[in-house]
Coordinates of C-alpha atoms in Angstrom, one line a residue:
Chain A
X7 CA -143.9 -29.5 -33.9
X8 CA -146.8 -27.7 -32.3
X9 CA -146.2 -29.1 -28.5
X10 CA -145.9 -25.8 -26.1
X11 CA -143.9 -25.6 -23.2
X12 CA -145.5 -24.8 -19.8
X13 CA -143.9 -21.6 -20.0
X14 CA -144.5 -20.6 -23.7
X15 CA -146.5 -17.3 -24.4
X16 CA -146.4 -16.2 -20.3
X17 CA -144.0 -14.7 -18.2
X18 CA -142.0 -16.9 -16.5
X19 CA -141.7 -15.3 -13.4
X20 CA -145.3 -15.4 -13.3
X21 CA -146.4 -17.8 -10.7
X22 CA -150.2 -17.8 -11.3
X23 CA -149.8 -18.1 -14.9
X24 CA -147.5 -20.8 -15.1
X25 CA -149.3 -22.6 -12.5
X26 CA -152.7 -22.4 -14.5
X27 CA -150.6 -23.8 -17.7
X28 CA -149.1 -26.7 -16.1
X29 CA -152.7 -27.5 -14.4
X30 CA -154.3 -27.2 -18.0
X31 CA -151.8 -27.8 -20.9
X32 CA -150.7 -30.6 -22.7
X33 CA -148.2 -32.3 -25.3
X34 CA -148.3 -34.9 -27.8
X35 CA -144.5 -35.5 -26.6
X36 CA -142.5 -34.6 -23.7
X37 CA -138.8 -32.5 -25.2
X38 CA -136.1 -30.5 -23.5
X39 CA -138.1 -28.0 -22.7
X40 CA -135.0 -27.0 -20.2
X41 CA -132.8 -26.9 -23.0
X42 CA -135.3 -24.8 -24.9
X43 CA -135.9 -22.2 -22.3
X44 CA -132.2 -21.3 -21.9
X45 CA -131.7 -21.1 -25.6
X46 CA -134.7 -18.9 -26.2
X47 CA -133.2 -16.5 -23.3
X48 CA -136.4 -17.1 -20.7
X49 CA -134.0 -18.2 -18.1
X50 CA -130.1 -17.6 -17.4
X51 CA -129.6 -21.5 -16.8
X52 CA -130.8 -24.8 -15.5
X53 CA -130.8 -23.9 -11.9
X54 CA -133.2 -20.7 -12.9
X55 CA -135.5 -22.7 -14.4
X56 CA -135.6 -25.7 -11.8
X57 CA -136.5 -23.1 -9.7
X58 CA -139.6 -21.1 -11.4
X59 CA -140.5 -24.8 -12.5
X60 CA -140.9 -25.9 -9.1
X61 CA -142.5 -22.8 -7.7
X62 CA -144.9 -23.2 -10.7
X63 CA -145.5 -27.1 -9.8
X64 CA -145.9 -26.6 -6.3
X65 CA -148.7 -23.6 -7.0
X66 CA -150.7 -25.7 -9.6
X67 CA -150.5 -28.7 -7.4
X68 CA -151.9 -27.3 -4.2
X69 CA -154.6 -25.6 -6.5
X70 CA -155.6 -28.8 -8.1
X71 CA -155.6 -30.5 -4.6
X72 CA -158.0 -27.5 -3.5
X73 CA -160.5 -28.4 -5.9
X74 CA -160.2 -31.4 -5.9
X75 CA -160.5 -32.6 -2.1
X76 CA -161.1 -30.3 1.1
X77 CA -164.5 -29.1 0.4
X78 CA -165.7 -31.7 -2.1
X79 CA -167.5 -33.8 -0.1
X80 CA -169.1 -30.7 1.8
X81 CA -170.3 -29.6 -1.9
X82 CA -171.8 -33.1 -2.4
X83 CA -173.1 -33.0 0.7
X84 CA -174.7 -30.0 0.1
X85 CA -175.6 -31.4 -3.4
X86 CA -177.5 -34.6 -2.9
X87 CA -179.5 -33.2 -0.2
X88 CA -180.5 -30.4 -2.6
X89 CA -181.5 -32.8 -5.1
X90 CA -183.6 -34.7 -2.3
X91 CA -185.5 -31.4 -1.5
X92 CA -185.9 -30.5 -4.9
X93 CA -187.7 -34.1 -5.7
X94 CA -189.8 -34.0 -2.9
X95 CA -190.7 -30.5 -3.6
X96 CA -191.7 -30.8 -7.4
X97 CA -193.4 -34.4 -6.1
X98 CA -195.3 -32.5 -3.5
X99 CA -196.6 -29.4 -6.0
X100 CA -197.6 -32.2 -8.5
X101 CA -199.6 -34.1 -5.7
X102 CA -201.4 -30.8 -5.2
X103 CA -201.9 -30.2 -8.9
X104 CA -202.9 -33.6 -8.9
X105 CA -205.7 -33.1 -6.4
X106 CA -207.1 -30.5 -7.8
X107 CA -207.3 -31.7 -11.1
X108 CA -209.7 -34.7 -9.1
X109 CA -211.2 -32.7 -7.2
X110 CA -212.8 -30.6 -10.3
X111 CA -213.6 -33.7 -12.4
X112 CA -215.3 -37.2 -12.6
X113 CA -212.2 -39.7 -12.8
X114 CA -209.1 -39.8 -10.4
X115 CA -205.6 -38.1 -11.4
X116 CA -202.5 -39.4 -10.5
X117 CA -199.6 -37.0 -9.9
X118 CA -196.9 -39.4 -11.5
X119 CA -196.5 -38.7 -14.9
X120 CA -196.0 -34.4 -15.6
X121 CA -197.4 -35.4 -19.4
X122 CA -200.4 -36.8 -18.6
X123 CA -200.6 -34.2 -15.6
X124 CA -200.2 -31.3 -18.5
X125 CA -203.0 -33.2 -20.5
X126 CA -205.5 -33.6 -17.7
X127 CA -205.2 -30.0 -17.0
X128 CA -205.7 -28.8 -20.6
X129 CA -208.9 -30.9 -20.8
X130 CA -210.7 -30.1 -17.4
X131 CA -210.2 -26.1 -18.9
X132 CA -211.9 -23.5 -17.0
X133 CA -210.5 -21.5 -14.0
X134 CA -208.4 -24.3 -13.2
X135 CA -206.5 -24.5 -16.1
X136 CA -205.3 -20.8 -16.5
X137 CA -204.4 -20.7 -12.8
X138 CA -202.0 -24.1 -12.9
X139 CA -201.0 -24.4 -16.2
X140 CA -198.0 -21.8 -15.7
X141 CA -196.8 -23.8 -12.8
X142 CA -197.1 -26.9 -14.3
X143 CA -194.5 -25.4 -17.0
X144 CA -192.2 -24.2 -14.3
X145 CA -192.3 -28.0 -12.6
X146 CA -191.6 -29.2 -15.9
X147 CA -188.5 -26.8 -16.1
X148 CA -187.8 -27.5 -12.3
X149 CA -187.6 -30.7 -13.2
X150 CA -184.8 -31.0 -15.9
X151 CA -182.9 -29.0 -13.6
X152 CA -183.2 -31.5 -11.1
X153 CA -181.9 -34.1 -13.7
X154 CA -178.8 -31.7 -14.7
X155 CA -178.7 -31.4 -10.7
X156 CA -178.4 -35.1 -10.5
X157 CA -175.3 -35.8 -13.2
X158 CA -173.5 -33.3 -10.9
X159 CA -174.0 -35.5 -7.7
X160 CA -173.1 -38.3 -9.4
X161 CA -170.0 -36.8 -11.3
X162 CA -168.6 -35.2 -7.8
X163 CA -170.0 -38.7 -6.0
X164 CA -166.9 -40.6 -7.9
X165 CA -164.4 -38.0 -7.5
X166 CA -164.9 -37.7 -3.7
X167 CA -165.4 -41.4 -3.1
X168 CA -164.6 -43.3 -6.2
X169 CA -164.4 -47.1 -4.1
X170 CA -167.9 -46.5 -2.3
X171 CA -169.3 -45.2 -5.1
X172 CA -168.0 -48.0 -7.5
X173 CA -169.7 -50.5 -4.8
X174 CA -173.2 -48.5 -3.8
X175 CA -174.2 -46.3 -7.1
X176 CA -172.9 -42.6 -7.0
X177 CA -176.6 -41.1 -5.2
X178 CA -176.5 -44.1 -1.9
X179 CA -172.8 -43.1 -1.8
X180 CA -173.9 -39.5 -1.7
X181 CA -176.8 -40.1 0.9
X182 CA -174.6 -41.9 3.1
X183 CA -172.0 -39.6 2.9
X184 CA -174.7 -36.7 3.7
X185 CA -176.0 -38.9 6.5
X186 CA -172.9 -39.4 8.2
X187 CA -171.8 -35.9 7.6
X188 CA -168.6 -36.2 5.8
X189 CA -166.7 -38.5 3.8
X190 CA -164.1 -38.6 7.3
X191 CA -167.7 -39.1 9.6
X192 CA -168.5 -41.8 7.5
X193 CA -165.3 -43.7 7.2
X194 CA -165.1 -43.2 11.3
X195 CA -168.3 -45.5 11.9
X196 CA -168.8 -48.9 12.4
X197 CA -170.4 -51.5 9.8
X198 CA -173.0 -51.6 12.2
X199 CA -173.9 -47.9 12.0
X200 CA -173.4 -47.9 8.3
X201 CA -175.8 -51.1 7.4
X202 CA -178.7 -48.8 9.6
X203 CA -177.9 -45.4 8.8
X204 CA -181.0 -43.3 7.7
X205 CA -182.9 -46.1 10.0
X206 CA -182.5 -44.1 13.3
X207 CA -186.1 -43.6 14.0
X208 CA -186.0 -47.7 14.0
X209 CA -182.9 -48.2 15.7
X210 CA -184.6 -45.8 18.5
X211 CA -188.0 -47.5 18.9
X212 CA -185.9 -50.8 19.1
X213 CA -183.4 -49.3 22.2
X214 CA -186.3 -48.4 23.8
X215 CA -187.7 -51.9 23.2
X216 CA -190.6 -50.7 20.8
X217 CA -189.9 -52.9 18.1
X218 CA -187.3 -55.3 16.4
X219 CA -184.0 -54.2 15.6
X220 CA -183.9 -52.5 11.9
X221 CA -181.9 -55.0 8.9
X222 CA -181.3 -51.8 6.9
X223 CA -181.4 -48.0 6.8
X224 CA -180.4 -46.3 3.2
X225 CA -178.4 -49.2 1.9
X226 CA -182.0 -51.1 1.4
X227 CA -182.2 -48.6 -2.3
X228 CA -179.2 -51.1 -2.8
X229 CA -180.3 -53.6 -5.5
X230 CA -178.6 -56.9 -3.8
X231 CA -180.6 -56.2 -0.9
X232 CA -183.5 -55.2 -2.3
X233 CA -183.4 -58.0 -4.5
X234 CA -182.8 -60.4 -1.7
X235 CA -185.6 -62.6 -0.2
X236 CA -187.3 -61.9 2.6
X237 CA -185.2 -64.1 5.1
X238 CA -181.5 -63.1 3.5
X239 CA -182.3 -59.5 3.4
X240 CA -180.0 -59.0 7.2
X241 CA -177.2 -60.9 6.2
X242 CA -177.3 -59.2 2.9
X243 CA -177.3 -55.8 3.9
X244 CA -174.8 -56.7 6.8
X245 CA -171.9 -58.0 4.1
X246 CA -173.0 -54.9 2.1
X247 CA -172.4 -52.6 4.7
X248 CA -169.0 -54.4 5.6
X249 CA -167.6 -54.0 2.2
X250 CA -169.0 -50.2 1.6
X251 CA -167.1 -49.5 4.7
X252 CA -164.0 -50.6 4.1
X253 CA -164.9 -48.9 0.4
X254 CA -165.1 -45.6 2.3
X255 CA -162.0 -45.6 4.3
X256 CA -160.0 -46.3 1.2
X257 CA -161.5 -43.5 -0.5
X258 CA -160.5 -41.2 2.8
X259 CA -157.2 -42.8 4.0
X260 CA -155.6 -43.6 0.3
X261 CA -158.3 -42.1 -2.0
X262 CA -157.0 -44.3 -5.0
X263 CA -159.5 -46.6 -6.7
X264 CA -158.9 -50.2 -5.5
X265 CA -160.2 -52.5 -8.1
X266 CA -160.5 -55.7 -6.7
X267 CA -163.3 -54.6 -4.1
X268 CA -166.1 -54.6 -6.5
X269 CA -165.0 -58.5 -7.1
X270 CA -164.7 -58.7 -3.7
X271 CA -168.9 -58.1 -3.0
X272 CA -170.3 -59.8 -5.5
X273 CA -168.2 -62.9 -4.3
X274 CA -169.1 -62.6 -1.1
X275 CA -173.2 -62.0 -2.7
X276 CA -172.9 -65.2 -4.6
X277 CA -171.5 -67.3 -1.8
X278 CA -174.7 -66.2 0.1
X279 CA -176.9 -66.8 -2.4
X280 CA -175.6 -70.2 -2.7
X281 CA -176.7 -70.8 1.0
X282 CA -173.8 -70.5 3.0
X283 CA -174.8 -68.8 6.3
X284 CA -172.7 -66.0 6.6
Chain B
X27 CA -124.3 -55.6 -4.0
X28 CA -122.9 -52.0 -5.2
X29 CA -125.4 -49.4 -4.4
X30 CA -126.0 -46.4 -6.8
X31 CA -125.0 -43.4 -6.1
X32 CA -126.3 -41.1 -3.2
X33 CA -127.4 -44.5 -1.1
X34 CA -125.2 -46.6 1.3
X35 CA -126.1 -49.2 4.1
X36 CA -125.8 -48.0 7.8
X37 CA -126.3 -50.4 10.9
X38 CA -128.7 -49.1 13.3
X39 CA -130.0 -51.6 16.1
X40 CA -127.6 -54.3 15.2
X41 CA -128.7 -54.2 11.8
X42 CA -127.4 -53.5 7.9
X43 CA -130.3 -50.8 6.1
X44 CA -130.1 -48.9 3.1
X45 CA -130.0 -44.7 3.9
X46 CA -129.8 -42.0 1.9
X47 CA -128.4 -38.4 2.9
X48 CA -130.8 -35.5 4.3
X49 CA -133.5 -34.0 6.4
X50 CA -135.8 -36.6 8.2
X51 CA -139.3 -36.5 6.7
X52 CA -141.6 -39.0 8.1
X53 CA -140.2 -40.2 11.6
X54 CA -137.9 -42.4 9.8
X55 CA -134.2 -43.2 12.3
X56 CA -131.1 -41.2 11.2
X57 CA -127.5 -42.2 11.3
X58 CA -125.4 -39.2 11.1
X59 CA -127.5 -37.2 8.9
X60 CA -128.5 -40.2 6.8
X61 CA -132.0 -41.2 6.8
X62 CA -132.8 -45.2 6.6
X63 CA -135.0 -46.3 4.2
X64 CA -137.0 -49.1 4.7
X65 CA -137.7 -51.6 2.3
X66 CA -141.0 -52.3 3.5
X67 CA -142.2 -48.8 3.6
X68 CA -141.1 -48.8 -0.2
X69 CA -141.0 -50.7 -3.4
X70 CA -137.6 -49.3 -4.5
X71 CA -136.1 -50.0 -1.7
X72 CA -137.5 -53.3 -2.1
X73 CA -136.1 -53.9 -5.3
X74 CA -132.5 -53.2 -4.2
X75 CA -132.6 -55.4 -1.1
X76 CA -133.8 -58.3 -2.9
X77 CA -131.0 -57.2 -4.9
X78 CA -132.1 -56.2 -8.5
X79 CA -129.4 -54.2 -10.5
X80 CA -130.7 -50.8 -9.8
X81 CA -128.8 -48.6 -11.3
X82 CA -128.9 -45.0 -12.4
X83 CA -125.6 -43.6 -11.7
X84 CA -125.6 -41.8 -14.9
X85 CA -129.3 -40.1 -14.1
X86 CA -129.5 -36.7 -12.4
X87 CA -133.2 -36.8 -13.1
X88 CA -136.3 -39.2 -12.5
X89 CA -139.7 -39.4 -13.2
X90 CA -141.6 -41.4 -10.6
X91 CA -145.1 -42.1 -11.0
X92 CA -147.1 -43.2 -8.3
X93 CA -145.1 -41.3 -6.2
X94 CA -147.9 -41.6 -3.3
X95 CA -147.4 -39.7 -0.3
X96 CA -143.6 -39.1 -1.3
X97 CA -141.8 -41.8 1.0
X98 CA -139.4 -42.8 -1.9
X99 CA -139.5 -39.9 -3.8
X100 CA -137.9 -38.1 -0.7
X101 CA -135.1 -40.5 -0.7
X102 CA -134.5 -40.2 -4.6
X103 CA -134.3 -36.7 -4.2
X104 CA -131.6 -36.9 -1.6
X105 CA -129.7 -39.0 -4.6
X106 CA -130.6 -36.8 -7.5
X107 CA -131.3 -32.9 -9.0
X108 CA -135.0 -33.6 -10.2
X109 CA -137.5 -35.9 -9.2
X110 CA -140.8 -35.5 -11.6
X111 CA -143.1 -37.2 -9.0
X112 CA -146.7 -37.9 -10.2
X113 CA -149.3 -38.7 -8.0
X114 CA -153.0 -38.7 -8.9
X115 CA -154.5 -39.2 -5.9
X116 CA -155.5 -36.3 -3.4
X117 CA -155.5 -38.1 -0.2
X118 CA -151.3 -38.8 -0.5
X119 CA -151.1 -35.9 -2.4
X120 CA -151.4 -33.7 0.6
X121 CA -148.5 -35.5 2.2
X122 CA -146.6 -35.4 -1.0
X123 CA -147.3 -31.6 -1.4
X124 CA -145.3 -31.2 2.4
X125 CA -142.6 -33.3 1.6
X126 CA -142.0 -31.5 -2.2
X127 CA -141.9 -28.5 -0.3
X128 CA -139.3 -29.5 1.9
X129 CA -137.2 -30.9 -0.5
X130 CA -135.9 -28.6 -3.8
X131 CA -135.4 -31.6 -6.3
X132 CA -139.1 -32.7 -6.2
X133 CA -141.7 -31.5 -9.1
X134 CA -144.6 -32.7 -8.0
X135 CA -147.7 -33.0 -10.5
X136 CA -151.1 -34.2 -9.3
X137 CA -151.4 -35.5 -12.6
X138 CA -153.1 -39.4 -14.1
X139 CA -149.8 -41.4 -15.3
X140 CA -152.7 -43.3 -17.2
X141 CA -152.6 -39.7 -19.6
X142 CA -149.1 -38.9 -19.8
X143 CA -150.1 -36.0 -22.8
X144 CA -150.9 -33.8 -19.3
X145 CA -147.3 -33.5 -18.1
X146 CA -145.7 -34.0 -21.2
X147 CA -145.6 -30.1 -21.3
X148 CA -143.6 -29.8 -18.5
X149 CA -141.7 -33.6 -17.9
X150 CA -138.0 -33.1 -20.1
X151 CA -137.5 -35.9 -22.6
X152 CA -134.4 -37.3 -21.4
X153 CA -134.8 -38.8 -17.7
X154 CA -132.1 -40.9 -16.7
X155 CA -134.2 -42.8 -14.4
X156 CA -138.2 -44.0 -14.6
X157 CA -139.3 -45.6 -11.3
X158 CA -143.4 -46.5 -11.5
X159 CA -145.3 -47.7 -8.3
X160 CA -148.9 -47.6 -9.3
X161 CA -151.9 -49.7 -8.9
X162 CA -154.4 -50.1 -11.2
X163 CA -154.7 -52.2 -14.2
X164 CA -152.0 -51.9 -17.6
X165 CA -149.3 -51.2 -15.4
X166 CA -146.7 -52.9 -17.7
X167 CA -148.6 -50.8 -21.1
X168 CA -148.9 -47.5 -18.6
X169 CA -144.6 -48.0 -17.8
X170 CA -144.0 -48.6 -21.7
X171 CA -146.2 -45.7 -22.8
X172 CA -143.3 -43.7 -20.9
X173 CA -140.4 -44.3 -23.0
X174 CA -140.5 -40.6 -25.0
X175 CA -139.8 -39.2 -21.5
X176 CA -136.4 -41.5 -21.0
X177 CA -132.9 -41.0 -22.2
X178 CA -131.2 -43.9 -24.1
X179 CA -129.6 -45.8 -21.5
X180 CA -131.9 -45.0 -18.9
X181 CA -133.2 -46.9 -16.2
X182 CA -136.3 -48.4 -15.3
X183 CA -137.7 -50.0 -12.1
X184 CA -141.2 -51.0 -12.1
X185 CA -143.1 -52.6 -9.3
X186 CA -145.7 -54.8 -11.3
X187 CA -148.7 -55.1 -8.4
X188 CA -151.0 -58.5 -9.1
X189 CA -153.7 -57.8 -7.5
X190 CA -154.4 -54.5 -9.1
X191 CA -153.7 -56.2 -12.6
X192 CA -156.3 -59.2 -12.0
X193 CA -157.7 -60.8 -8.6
X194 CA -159.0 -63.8 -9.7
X195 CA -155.8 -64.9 -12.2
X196 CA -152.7 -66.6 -11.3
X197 CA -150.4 -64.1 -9.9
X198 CA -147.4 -65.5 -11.9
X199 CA -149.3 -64.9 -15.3
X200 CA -149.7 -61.4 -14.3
X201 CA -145.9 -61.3 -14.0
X202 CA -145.4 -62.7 -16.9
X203 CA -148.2 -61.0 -19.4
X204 CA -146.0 -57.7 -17.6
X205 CA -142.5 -58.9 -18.5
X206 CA -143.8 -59.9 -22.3
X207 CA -145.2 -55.9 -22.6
X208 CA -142.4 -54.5 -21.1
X209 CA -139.9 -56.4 -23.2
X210 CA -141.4 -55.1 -26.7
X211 CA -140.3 -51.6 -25.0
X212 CA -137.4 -51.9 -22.6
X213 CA -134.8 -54.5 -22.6
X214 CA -135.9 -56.1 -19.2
X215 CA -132.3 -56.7 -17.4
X216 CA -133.9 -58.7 -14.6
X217 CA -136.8 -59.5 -12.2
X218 CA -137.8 -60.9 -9.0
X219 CA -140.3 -61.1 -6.3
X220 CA -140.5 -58.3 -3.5
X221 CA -141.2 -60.5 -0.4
X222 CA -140.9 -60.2 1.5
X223 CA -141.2 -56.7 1.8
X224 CA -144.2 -56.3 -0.6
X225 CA -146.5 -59.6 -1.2
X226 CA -147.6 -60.3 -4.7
X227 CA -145.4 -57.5 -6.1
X228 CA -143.0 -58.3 -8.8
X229 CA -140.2 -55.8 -9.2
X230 CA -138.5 -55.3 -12.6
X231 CA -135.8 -53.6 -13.8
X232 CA -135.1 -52.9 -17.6
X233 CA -133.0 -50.5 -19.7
X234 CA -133.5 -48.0 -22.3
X235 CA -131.9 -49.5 -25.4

């Protein structure tokens, strides 16, 4: 018998304590713990220990609701637009490296790859080489932090919106969460707003009757409308952006995964793929 | 229909509802101190106006799981000492945190049901009464897994949701692949269908051996 009470080896009077073992302790079996605690002389009698059990359940449940929700989807806010400055940055210094590299020899460099990057460097030599080559190493570094950076988004992604994420891919469920501004901003605006959000220098030039309207803003990274032709890409990403909605204000109003949404979408992508004008 | 313990029918408006005995929580009409509980605002309520045997005279503690925003569990805790009420999701946790304050028989534990090893430290082992309102998948296997926390004799009411189980299958083989696992646990006393309070909901209610 090695299952511990929530109260074994603190004080039970201890709020904080208890709290933290209730959040983090476990048993193989549940037993009469109540029993237990009035035999071992922790507490006078039953009433007693309802009592430091519920002030103990109450504490460890508003702390796990604190990290849990409140400023989640601020962090991931702050997260995934982090992650985009940090790619653009290390994509950027490359470009640079990239050019230089070019500039400094016969054949043309491309700033894709950081290997072959590292290799062009080593062979052009000279001047060049000493003064990037440290850099270089620190994009390389920069760069598996911006990986590690990425499991985190995607991690706090499903635990702030578990529905949208399910239906859009943990980093589009972070960008449109960021876009919007918060998980409540997002689950506030219309399909409509949703299927061009991150298009608004489109949606502009169109109000002002510049050009057409935009068919998609960040939801295009989306692979069913990506994947779609041409012609189906509008009605694609409008029943995208329907579903992801309704995916969002589940995950703010009842925040409980709702399984039969991602069945939902790909129904509704079949049925247009099979021609049905939607 | 005999009602158990702590919960009697009041008419308000003409009509006959079920009530139970304290503090107003959510905007709900009172008769005389005693608070109606509607049947489409919960599954329990559902089950014993469709008129399942719900009993649990004998319990003076529950563990409810999928206790949501705390709707039901209020009312059980006007019937009994200790309501165990697990809820994993924030959102209705919130709501669930105000009520459990407001009420000294709720334990509330933001806790998965799916893992019961993370509240077996604190649950006791001999409920008198299990009520489970959750929806996801395995809710029959999820309700079973719970019989270490249940006296012998106890009771259990589950609400088996079908379209949490399995959208695209027949909604009466979801029932009954749930009454097959609850029966190799529980000795199921007696279902039926909760409309038409609750579509596609099947409540159960079974008894520990």
């Amino acid at each position: 018998m090695t299952d511990r009470a929530w109260y074994e080896g603190i004080d039970i009077e201890d709020v904080e304590a208890a709290s933290v073992q209730i959040r983090q302790g476990s048993a193989t079996h549940p037993h009469d713990w109540e029993a237990r605690a009035i035999e071992q002389g922790i507490v006078t009698d039953a009433a007693s220990y309802h009592d430091r059990l519920r002030d103990a359940s109450l504490a460890a449940f508003e702390a796990d609701l604190e990290a849990l929700t409140g400023t989640a989807d601020r962090a991931l806010v702050q997260l995934v637009r982090t992650l985009d400055a940090t790619t653009a940055a290390i994509l950027e210094l490359r470009q640079h490296i990239a050019e230089a590299i070019t500039e400094a020899s016969t054949q043309e460099v491309r700033a894709g790859d950081l290997d072959t990057l590292t290799e062009e460097l080593e062979s052009a030599g000279g001047v060049l080489a000493t003064g990037l080559a440290g850099l270089l190493d620190g994009l390389n570094d920069l760069d598996r932090e911006r990986e590690q950076l990425r499991s985190t988004v995607e991690q706090q992604a499903m635990t702030v919106a578990p529905n949208l994420t399910q239906l859009a891919g943990p980093l589009l469920a972070a960008r449109l969460i960021a876009a919007a501004g918060s998980l409540e901003d997002l689950a506030k605006l219309p399909s409509s707003t949703m299927q061009v959000l991150g298009a608004e220098g489109a949606l502009f030039a169109h109000l002002r009757g510049e050009a057409p309207a935009p068919k998609h803003g960040l939801i295009f990274t989306h692979p069913s409308v990506r994947s779609a032709p041409g012609v189906d890409r509008g009605r694609v990403a409008r029943a995208l952006a329907g579903k992801l909605t309704i995916a969002t204000r589940i995950d703010h109003y009842r925040g409980e995964l709702e399984p039969t949404l991602e069945a939902e979408l790909a129904d509704r992508l079949t049925e247009m793929s099979g021609g049905v004008r939607g | 229909m005999t009602l158990p313990a702590g919960i009697e029918e009041v008419t308000i408006g003409g009509e006959t509802r079920l009530a139970t005995e304290g503090p107003p929580v959510y905007g709900e009409p009172t008769v005389d101190g005693w608070r109606v509980w509607g049947a489409g605002r919960s599954k329990l309520a559902a089950m014993i106006e469709v008129g399942l045997p719900v009993q649990f005279d004998a319990a003076t503690m529950a563990l409810y799981l999928g206790a949501g925003a705390g709707t039901t569990v209020s009312h059980l805790a006007d019937a009994l000492d200790r309501v165990y009420a697990v809820e994993f999701a924030p959102r209705p946790g919130r709501r669930l945190l105000t009520v459990a304050k407001e009420r000294e028989a709720i334990i509330p534990l933001l806790k998965d049901a799916r893992r019961p090893e993370t509240y077996s430290h604190v649950v006791e082992s001999d409920c008198g009464l299990l009520v489970q309102d959750l929806a996801t998948v395995d809710q029959a296997r999820i309700a079973a897994a719970h019989r270490p926390f249940l006296a012998d004799g106890a009771t259990v009411a589950v609400s088996i949701k079908a379209r949490s189980e399995d959208v695209t299958a027949e909604v009466s083989s979801v029932f009954e692949t749930a009454l097959e696992v609850l029966d190799e646990t529980y000795d199921v006393v007696e279902h039926a269908r909760l409309e038409p309070y609750h579509d596609d909901h099947l409540g159960i209610v079974a008894r520990v051996d």
